[in-house]
Coordinates of C-alpha atoms and ligand atoms in Angstrom, one line a residue:
M705 CA 0.0 0.0 0.0
A706 CA 1.3 3.5 -0.8
D707 CA 2.6 5.3 2.2
P708 CA 1.3 8.9 2.1
S709 CA 3.9 10.3 4.4
G710 CA 6.8 8.4 2.9
D711 CA 8.1 7.8 6.4
R712 CA 7.8 4.1 6.5
G713 CA 11.5 4.0 6.6
T714 CA 11.7 5.5 10.1
R715 CA 11.6 2.6 12.6
L716 CA 10.3 3.1 16.1
L717 CA 10.3 0.5 18.9
V718 CA 7.5 1.0 21.3
L719 CA 7.7 -0.7 24.7
G720 CA 4.2 -1.8 25.6
A721 CA 1.1 -2.4 23.5
G722 CA -1.5 -2.2 26.3
P723 CA -4.2 0.4 27.0
A724 CA -1.7 2.9 28.2
Q725 CA 0.2 2.9 24.9
L726 CA -2.8 2.9 22.5
G727 CA -2.9 6.6 21.9
L728 CA 0.8 6.9 21.0
L729 CA 0.7 3.8 18.9
A730 CA -2.3 5.2 16.9
V731 CA -0.4 8.5 16.3
A732 CA 2.8 6.6 15.3
R733 CA 0.8 4.6 12.8
A734 CA -1.0 7.7 11.5
R735 CA 2.3 9.4 10.9
G736 CA 3.4 6.5 8.7
L737 CA 6.2 5.3 11.0
F738 CA 7.3 1.7 10.9
V739 CA 6.2 0.6 14.3
I740 CA 7.6 -2.4 16.2
A741 CA 5.6 -3.0 19.4
V742 CA 6.8 -5.1 22.3
D743 CA 4.4 -6.7 24.8
R744 CA 4.4 -10.1 26.5
D745 CA 0.6 -10.3 26.1
P746 CA -0.2 -11.6 22.6
S747 CA -3.7 -10.1 22.8
A748 CA -2.4 -6.6 23.7
P749 CA -4.8 -4.2 21.9
G750 CA -2.0 -1.9 20.7
F751 CA -0.7 -4.6 18.4
A752 CA -3.4 -3.5 16.0
Y753 CA -1.3 -0.4 15.2
A754 CA 2.0 -2.2 14.8
D755 CA 3.8 -3.2 11.6
R756 CA 5.6 -5.8 13.6
R757 CA 4.8 -7.3 17.0
A758 CA 7.3 -8.9 19.4
I759 CA 5.9 -11.1 22.2
V760 CA 8.6 -10.0 24.7
S761 CA 8.2 -8.6 28.1
T762 CA 8.7 -4.8 28.3
E763 CA 11.0 -5.6 31.3
D764 CA 13.3 -8.0 29.3
E765 CA 16.2 -5.6 28.8
R766 CA 18.4 -8.1 26.9
G767 CA 15.5 -9.2 24.7
I768 CA 14.7 -5.6 23.9
D769 CA 18.4 -4.7 23.2
R770 CA 18.6 -7.7 20.8
L771 CA 15.4 -6.7 19.1
A772 CA 16.4 -3.1 18.7
R773 CA 19.6 -4.1 17.0
A774 CA 18.0 -6.7 14.8
E775 CA 15.3 -4.3 13.7
R776 CA 17.8 -1.4 13.2
V777 CA 15.4 0.9 15.0
D778 CA 15.8 4.7 14.9
G779 CA 14.4 5.3 18.3
L780 CA 12.7 3.7 21.3
I781 CA 9.9 5.0 23.5
A782 CA 8.2 3.6 26.7
P783 CA 4.9 5.5 27.0
G784 CA 2.7 5.1 30.0
I785 CA 4.9 2.6 32.0
D786 CA 7.8 3.4 34.3
F787 CA 10.3 0.6 34.5
P788 CA 10.8 0.3 30.7
V789 CA 11.6 4.0 30.6
A790 CA 15.0 3.2 32.0
I791 CA 15.4 0.2 29.6
A792 CA 14.6 2.4 26.6
A793 CA 17.2 5.0 27.7
R794 CA 19.9 2.4 28.3
V795 CA 19.3 0.5 25.0
A796 CA 19.2 3.8 23.1
A797 CA 22.5 4.8 24.6
S798 CA 24.1 1.4 23.9
L799 CA 23.0 1.6 20.3
G800 CA 24.1 5.3 20.0
L801 CA 20.6 6.4 19.2
P802 CA 19.3 9.9 20.2
H803 CA 17.1 9.8 23.2
P804 CA 15.6 12.5 25.5
L805 CA 16.8 10.9 28.7
S806 CA 20.3 9.9 29.8
P807 CA 20.6 6.5 31.4
E808 CA 21.5 8.2 34.7
A809 CA 18.4 10.4 34.7
A810 CA 16.3 7.4 33.7
V811 CA 17.5 5.5 36.9
L812 CA 16.4 8.5 39.0
V813 CA 13.0 8.8 37.5
T814 CA 12.1 5.2 37.8
N815 CA 13.0 4.8 41.5
K816 CA 10.9 6.4 44.1
Q817 CA 13.6 6.1 46.8
R818 CA 16.3 7.7 44.6
Q819 CA 13.8 10.5 43.7
R820 CA 13.1 11.2 47.4
E821 CA 16.8 11.5 48.0
R822 CA 17.4 13.9 45.1
F823 CA 14.3 16.0 46.0
A824 CA 15.6 16.3 49.5
E825 CA 19.0 17.5 48.2
K826 CA 17.4 20.0 45.9
G827 CA 14.7 21.2 48.3
V828 CA 11.7 20.0 46.2
P829 CA 8.6 19.9 48.5
Q830 CA 7.6 16.2 49.1
P831 CA 6.3 13.9 51.8
S832 CA 8.7 12.9 54.5
S833 CA 9.9 9.3 54.1
Q834 CA 12.0 6.5 55.4
V835 CA 13.4 3.3 53.9
L836 CA 12.8 0.2 56.0
D837 CA 15.5 -2.3 56.5
S838 CA 14.5 -4.9 59.0
G839 CA 10.9 -3.7 59.3
G840 CA 11.3 -3.3 63.0
E841 CA 11.7 0.5 62.8
A842 CA 9.3 2.9 64.4
V843 CA 6.8 4.2 61.9
E844 CA 4.4 7.0 62.4
L845 CA 0.8 6.5 61.4
P846 CA -1.0 7.2 59.1
C847 CA 1.5 6.5 56.4
V848 CA 1.8 5.2 52.8
V849 CA 3.8 2.0 52.3
K850 CA 5.2 1.3 48.9
A851 CA 7.7 -0.6 46.8
P852 CA 10.2 2.0 45.5
D853 CA 10.7 0.4 42.1
R854 CA 7.1 -0.5 41.1
Q855 CA 4.2 1.5 39.7
G856 CA 0.5 1.0 39.0
Q857 CA -0.1 0.7 42.7
R858 CA 1.6 -2.7 43.0
G859 CA 2.7 -3.1 46.6
L860 CA 1.1 0.3 47.6
A861 CA -1.1 0.7 50.7
L862 CA -2.4 3.4 53.0
V863 CA -2.0 2.4 56.6
R864 CA -4.1 4.1 59.2
E865 CA -4.1 1.4 61.9
Q866 CA -1.1 -0.4 63.5
A867 CA -2.6 -3.8 62.6
E868 CA -2.5 -2.9 58.9
L869 CA 1.2 -2.1 59.0
G870 CA 2.8 -5.5 59.0
P871 CA 0.8 -6.9 56.1
A872 CA 1.4 -3.7 54.1
I873 CA 5.2 -3.9 54.6
E874 CA 5.1 -7.6 53.6
A875 CA 3.1 -6.8 50.5
A876 CA 5.4 -4.0 49.5
R877 CA 8.5 -6.1 50.1
A878 CA 7.1 -8.9 48.0
A879 CA 6.4 -6.4 45.1
S880 CA 9.7 -4.6 45.5
R881 CA 12.5 -5.6 43.0
S882 CA 15.2 -4.4 45.4
G883 CA 13.5 -5.8 48.5
H884 CA 13.4 -2.2 49.9
V885 CA 10.3 -0.8 51.4
L886 CA 9.5 2.9 51.4
V887 CA 7.3 4.4 54.1
E888 CA 5.9 7.9 53.5
E889 CA 4.0 10.5 55.4
L890 CA 0.4 10.6 54.1
V891 CA -0.2 13.9 52.4
E892 CA -3.9 14.6 52.8
G893 CA -5.7 16.8 50.3
P894 CA -6.6 17.0 46.6
E895 CA -4.3 15.6 44.0
V896 CA -3.3 16.8 40.6
T897 CA -1.3 15.5 37.7
V898 CA 1.0 17.9 35.8
N899 CA 1.6 16.8 32.2
A900 CA 4.4 18.8 30.7
F901 CA 7.0 18.8 27.9
S902 CA 10.6 20.0 28.2
V903 CA 12.7 21.2 25.4
D904 CA 16.4 21.7 26.1
G905 CA 15.8 22.4 29.8
D906 CA 12.8 24.6 29.3
F907 CA 9.7 23.2 31.1
F908 CA 6.4 23.7 29.3
P909 CA 3.4 22.8 31.6
L910 CA 0.4 21.6 29.6
T911 CA -2.6 20.1 31.4
V912 CA -2.9 20.1 35.1
T913 CA -5.7 17.6 35.9
D914 CA -7.5 16.7 39.1
R915 CA -6.8 13.0 39.9
L916 CA -9.9 11.5 41.4
T917 CA -9.0 8.3 43.2
A918 CA -10.5 5.3 44.7
E919 CA -10.6 4.5 48.4
P920 CA -8.7 1.7 50.1
P921 CA -8.3 -1.2 49.3
A922 CA -7.9 0.4 45.9
F923 CA -5.9 3.3 47.4
G924 CA -4.4 5.6 44.8
V925 CA -6.1 4.1 41.8
A926 CA -7.2 6.8 39.4
L927 CA -11.0 6.8 38.5
A928 CA -10.8 10.1 36.5
H929 CA -8.5 12.8 35.4
V930 CA -10.4 16.1 35.1
W931 CA -9.3 19.4 33.4
P932 CA -9.1 22.2 34.2
S933 CA -8.0 22.1 37.9
V934 CA -8.0 25.0 40.2
Y935 CA -4.5 23.9 41.3
E936 CA -2.7 25.0 38.1
T937 CA 0.1 26.5 40.2
A938 CA 1.2 22.9 41.0
A939 CA 3.1 23.1 37.7
E940 CA 5.7 25.1 39.6
V941 CA 6.7 22.2 41.9
A942 CA 6.6 19.8 38.8
K943 CA 9.1 22.1 37.2
Q944 CA 11.3 22.0 40.3
A945 CA 11.1 18.2 40.3
A946 CA 12.1 17.9 36.6
D947 CA 15.0 20.2 37.2
A948 CA 16.1 18.2 40.3
L949 CA 16.0 15.0 38.3
E950 CA 17.8 16.5 35.4
V951 CA 15.0 15.8 32.9
R952 CA 15.7 18.3 30.2
D953 CA 13.8 16.9 27.2
G954 CA 10.6 15.2 26.5
P955 CA 7.3 14.5 28.4
T956 CA 6.9 14.4 32.1
Y957 CA 4.0 13.3 34.2
T958 CA 4.2 14.6 37.8
Q959 CA 1.8 13.5 40.6
V960 CA 1.3 16.3 43.1
R961 CA -0.8 16.3 46.3
I962 CA -2.0 19.7 47.7
G963 CA -1.4 19.3 51.4
S964 CA -2.2 21.8 54.1
G965 CA 1.4 23.3 53.7
G966 CA 1.1 23.6 49.9
P967 CA 1.8 21.3 47.0
R968 CA 4.1 18.3 47.5
V969 CA 5.5 16.0 44.8
I970 CA 4.5 12.4 45.1
E971 CA 6.6 11.4 42.1
L972 CA 7.7 12.4 38.6
A973 CA 7.7 10.1 35.7
A974 CA 9.7 11.0 32.5
R975 CA 7.1 9.8 30.1
L976 CA 3.6 10.2 28.8
G977 CA 0.9 9.5 31.4
G978 CA -0.6 6.1 31.3
G979 CA -4.2 7.3 31.7
H980 CA -4.7 8.7 28.2
D981 CA -3.2 12.0 29.4
A982 CA -1.8 12.9 26.0
E983 CA -5.2 12.5 24.3
L984 CA -6.8 14.6 27.0
C985 CA -4.1 17.2 26.4
E986 CA -4.8 17.3 22.7
A987 CA -8.5 17.6 23.3
A988 CA -8.1 20.3 25.9
L989 CA -5.2 22.4 24.5
G990 CA -4.7 21.3 20.9
V991 CA -1.2 20.1 21.7
D992 CA -0.2 16.9 20.0
L993 CA 1.7 15.5 23.0
N994 CA 2.0 12.0 21.6
G995 CA 3.5 13.5 18.4
L996 CA 6.0 15.6 20.5
A997 CA 7.0 12.5 22.4
L998 CA 7.5 10.5 19.2
A999 CA 9.6 13.3 17.7
V1000 CA 12.1 13.4 20.7
A1001 CA 12.3 9.6 20.8
L1002 CA 13.5 9.8 17.2
G1003 CA 15.9 12.6 17.8
Q1004 CA 13.9 15.1 15.8
P1005 CA 14.0 18.7 16.9
A1006 CA 11.0 19.6 19.0
E1007 CA 9.7 23.1 19.6
G1008 CA 8.2 24.2 22.9
P1009 CA 4.5 23.6 22.6
R1010 CA 2.1 26.6 22.3
S1011 CA -1.2 25.8 23.8
H1012 CA -4.6 27.5 24.0
A1013 CA -7.8 26.0 25.4
R1014 CA -10.0 24.5 22.8
V1015 CA -12.8 23.6 25.2
G1016 CA -13.9 24.6 28.6
G1017 CA -13.5 21.2 30.2
A1018 CA -12.3 17.7 29.5
C1019 CA -12.0 14.4 31.4
V1020 CA -10.8 10.9 31.2
R1021 CA -13.2 8.6 33.1
F1022 CA -12.2 5.0 33.8
L1023 CA -14.7 2.2 33.6
I1024 CA -14.9 -0.5 36.1
A1025 CA -16.4 -4.0 35.7
R1026 CA -17.6 -6.3 38.5
E1027 CA -15.6 -9.4 39.4
G1028 CA -15.9 -12.4 37.2
T1029 CA -15.2 -13.6 33.6
L1030 CA -15.9 -11.1 30.8
E1031 CA -18.4 -12.4 28.3
A1032 CA -19.2 -9.3 26.2
V1033 CA -18.9 -5.6 26.3
H1034 CA -22.0 -3.6 25.1
G1035 CA -22.7 0.1 24.6
L1036 CA -19.3 1.5 23.5
D1037 CA -20.9 2.9 20.4
D1038 CA -23.8 4.2 22.4
A1039 CA -21.3 5.9 24.8
E1040 CA -19.5 7.5 21.8
A1041 CA -22.8 8.9 20.6
V1042 CA -23.1 11.1 23.6
E1043 CA -22.2 14.7 22.6
G1044 CA -18.6 15.6 23.5
V1045 CA -17.5 12.0 24.0
L1046 CA -14.5 11.5 21.7
W1047 CA -14.0 7.8 22.3
A1048 CA -14.8 4.9 24.7
R1049 CA -12.7 1.8 25.0
A1050 CA -12.8 -1.5 26.7
Y1051 CA -9.3 -2.7 27.8
R1052 CA -10.1 -6.4 27.9
R1053 CA -11.4 -9.0 25.6
P1054 CA -14.1 -11.7 26.4
G1055 CA -12.5 -14.4 28.6
H1056 CA -10.6 -12.0 30.8
V1057 CA -11.2 -12.6 34.4
F1058 CA -11.7 -9.4 36.5
G1059 CA -10.7 -9.6 40.1
P1060 CA -11.8 -7.0 42.7
L1061 CA -10.6 -3.4 42.0
R1062 CA -7.2 -3.1 43.7
I1063 CA -4.8 -1.6 41.2
G1064 CA -4.9 0.4 38.0
S1065 CA -4.7 -2.7 35.8
D1066 CA -7.9 -4.0 37.2
R1067 CA -9.8 -1.2 35.4
A1068 CA -12.0 -2.3 32.5
G1069 CA -11.8 0.6 30.2
A1070 CA -12.0 4.4 29.8
L1071 CA -13.6 7.2 27.9
L1072 CA -12.7 10.8 27.0
A1073 CA -15.2 13.6 27.1
V1074 CA -15.1 17.3 26.5
G1075 CA -17.6 20.1 27.3
S1076 CA -18.0 23.8 27.5
T1077 CA -17.2 23.5 31.2
R1078 CA -15.5 21.0 33.4
D1079 CA -18.9 20.0 34.9
E1080 CA -20.4 19.5 31.5
A1081 CA -17.5 17.2 30.5
L1082 CA -18.0 15.3 33.7
A1083 CA -21.8 14.9 33.2
R1084 CA -21.3 13.7 29.6
A1085 CA -18.7 11.2 30.8
A1086 CA -21.1 10.0 33.5
D1087 CA -23.9 9.6 30.9
A1088 CA -21.6 7.8 28.5
A1089 CA -20.2 5.5 31.2
S1090 CA -23.8 4.5 32.2
R1091 CA -24.3 3.2 28.7
V1092 CA -21.4 0.8 28.7
R1093 CA -22.2 -2.7 30.1
F1094 CA -19.6 -5.3 30.9
D1095 CA -21.3 -8.7 30.8
V1096 CA -19.5 -10.7 33.4
V1097 CA -20.3 -14.3 34.5
D1098 CA -19.8 -15.5 37.9
A1099 CA -20.1 -19.2 38.9
G1100 CA -21.8 -19.9 35.6
V1101 CA -24.5 -17.3 36.0
A1102 CA -24.7 -14.3 33.6
V1103 CA -25.6 -11.0 35.2
Ligands
ATP1375 N1 2.7 9.9 50.4 C1 1.5 9.9 49.9 N2 0.5 10.7 50.4 C2 -0.7 10.7 49.9 N3 -1.1 10.0 48.8 C3 -0.2 9.2 48.3 C4 1.2 9.1 48.7 N4 1.9 8.2 48.0 C5 1.0 7.7 47.1 N5 -0.2 8.3 47.2 C6 -1.5 8.0 46.4 O1 -1.3 6.9 45.7 C7 -1.2 7.2 44.3 C8 -0.1 6.3 43.6 O2 1.1 6.6 44.3 P1 2.5 6.3 43.6 O3 2.6 7.1 42.3 O4 3.6 6.5 44.6 O5 2.4 4.7 43.2 P2 2.5 4.0 41.8 O6 2.5 2.6 42.1 O7 3.6 4.6 41.1 O8 1.1 4.5 41.1 P3 0.9 5.1 39.7 O9 1.3 4.1 38.7 O10 -0.6 5.5 39.7 O11 1.7 6.4 39.6 C9 -0.9 8.7 44.2 O12 -1.3 9.2 43.0 C10 -1.7 9.1 45.4 O13 -3.1 9.2 45.1
MG1376 MG1 3.3 6.8 40.4

């Protein structure tokens, strides 16, 4: 088939082909790039946009290195997931490819403990924290217990009562790659995400979205990202965080909680957000954040994005299914027929078994809505979500 852009010769390796990578993969495809996608799940939905699929774990550094060499790629990108961000940076460096992140910065941005240390050195406001060795140390409650080298709420727990502490530490240690456990002060207050893009050390904040989260036992799981937020000024601490971690180029995704003493940085990731943040940014501000991230991953010059609001409000709302085996998904078209709804997606295919909602990957889908105000976007999203039905069977009975 004729390639309208004539760019099929540019080869991009994308780490991950799951829901979090769909937006970037679609844009890469639309730009006519030759896309090689990596995912250990053969049914990953993003493979639909790939010219070549590799059933390899996004955490298999040697496998990815070999693949990048064999495919003679021009660039690598790990959108939406943390650990492979460091793999992409190291493999790019070892192949002599241009890349927005140095391997050193990539280690810092993918380790919560190293970030805490660097933020402390540089005076970036953050929750106080300690690393547990034996587990017998005194810990003040309430606190948040986490594995420093995981994401997606794996090994993450809010602890309010002494009895919850031991099991939380055990779960974090089991999830932790290093065996370390990080205990943080609980910052109470609203939470925002700052999506930004840096060019040669200049930090351009784009969308600041309210992160609406679930309650324990799904502590920290995002249920919606809503724009605009009244906490736009949180972009200032996100910039401080990017500077402290020496992220000079490319996208950043910074989680910030607004505590009683002001905004505090939970964590910065040097990548596109995994909750369709780039698509929300494009809908809200007309900035093609996916395209910018692609450009820097390929060593192409990127300009500081200029943004102006296209709509009054926008939100990503996640969809949740009840526990059991997915038989069918109904109503996605109906949801997309709601005015202002740009798309609605199911993350899983029939046969998938949903457990209880505990972590981000237990979510069943998402949709993106815009409106003339934030409340209108939220109302449209709620209307659309009510039209989607996940048919789930439990103990042989359809419900
Ligand atoms: N110290 C804290 N104080 C208050 N809330 C916190 C704290 N740490 C984590 N959280 C809550 O848990 C969420 C996830 O935290 P964190 O980013 O550390 O874990 P994660 O596993 O990387 O999750 P994600 O993949 O969503 O980023 C935060 O967005 C926030 O809602
Ligand atoms: Mg995080």
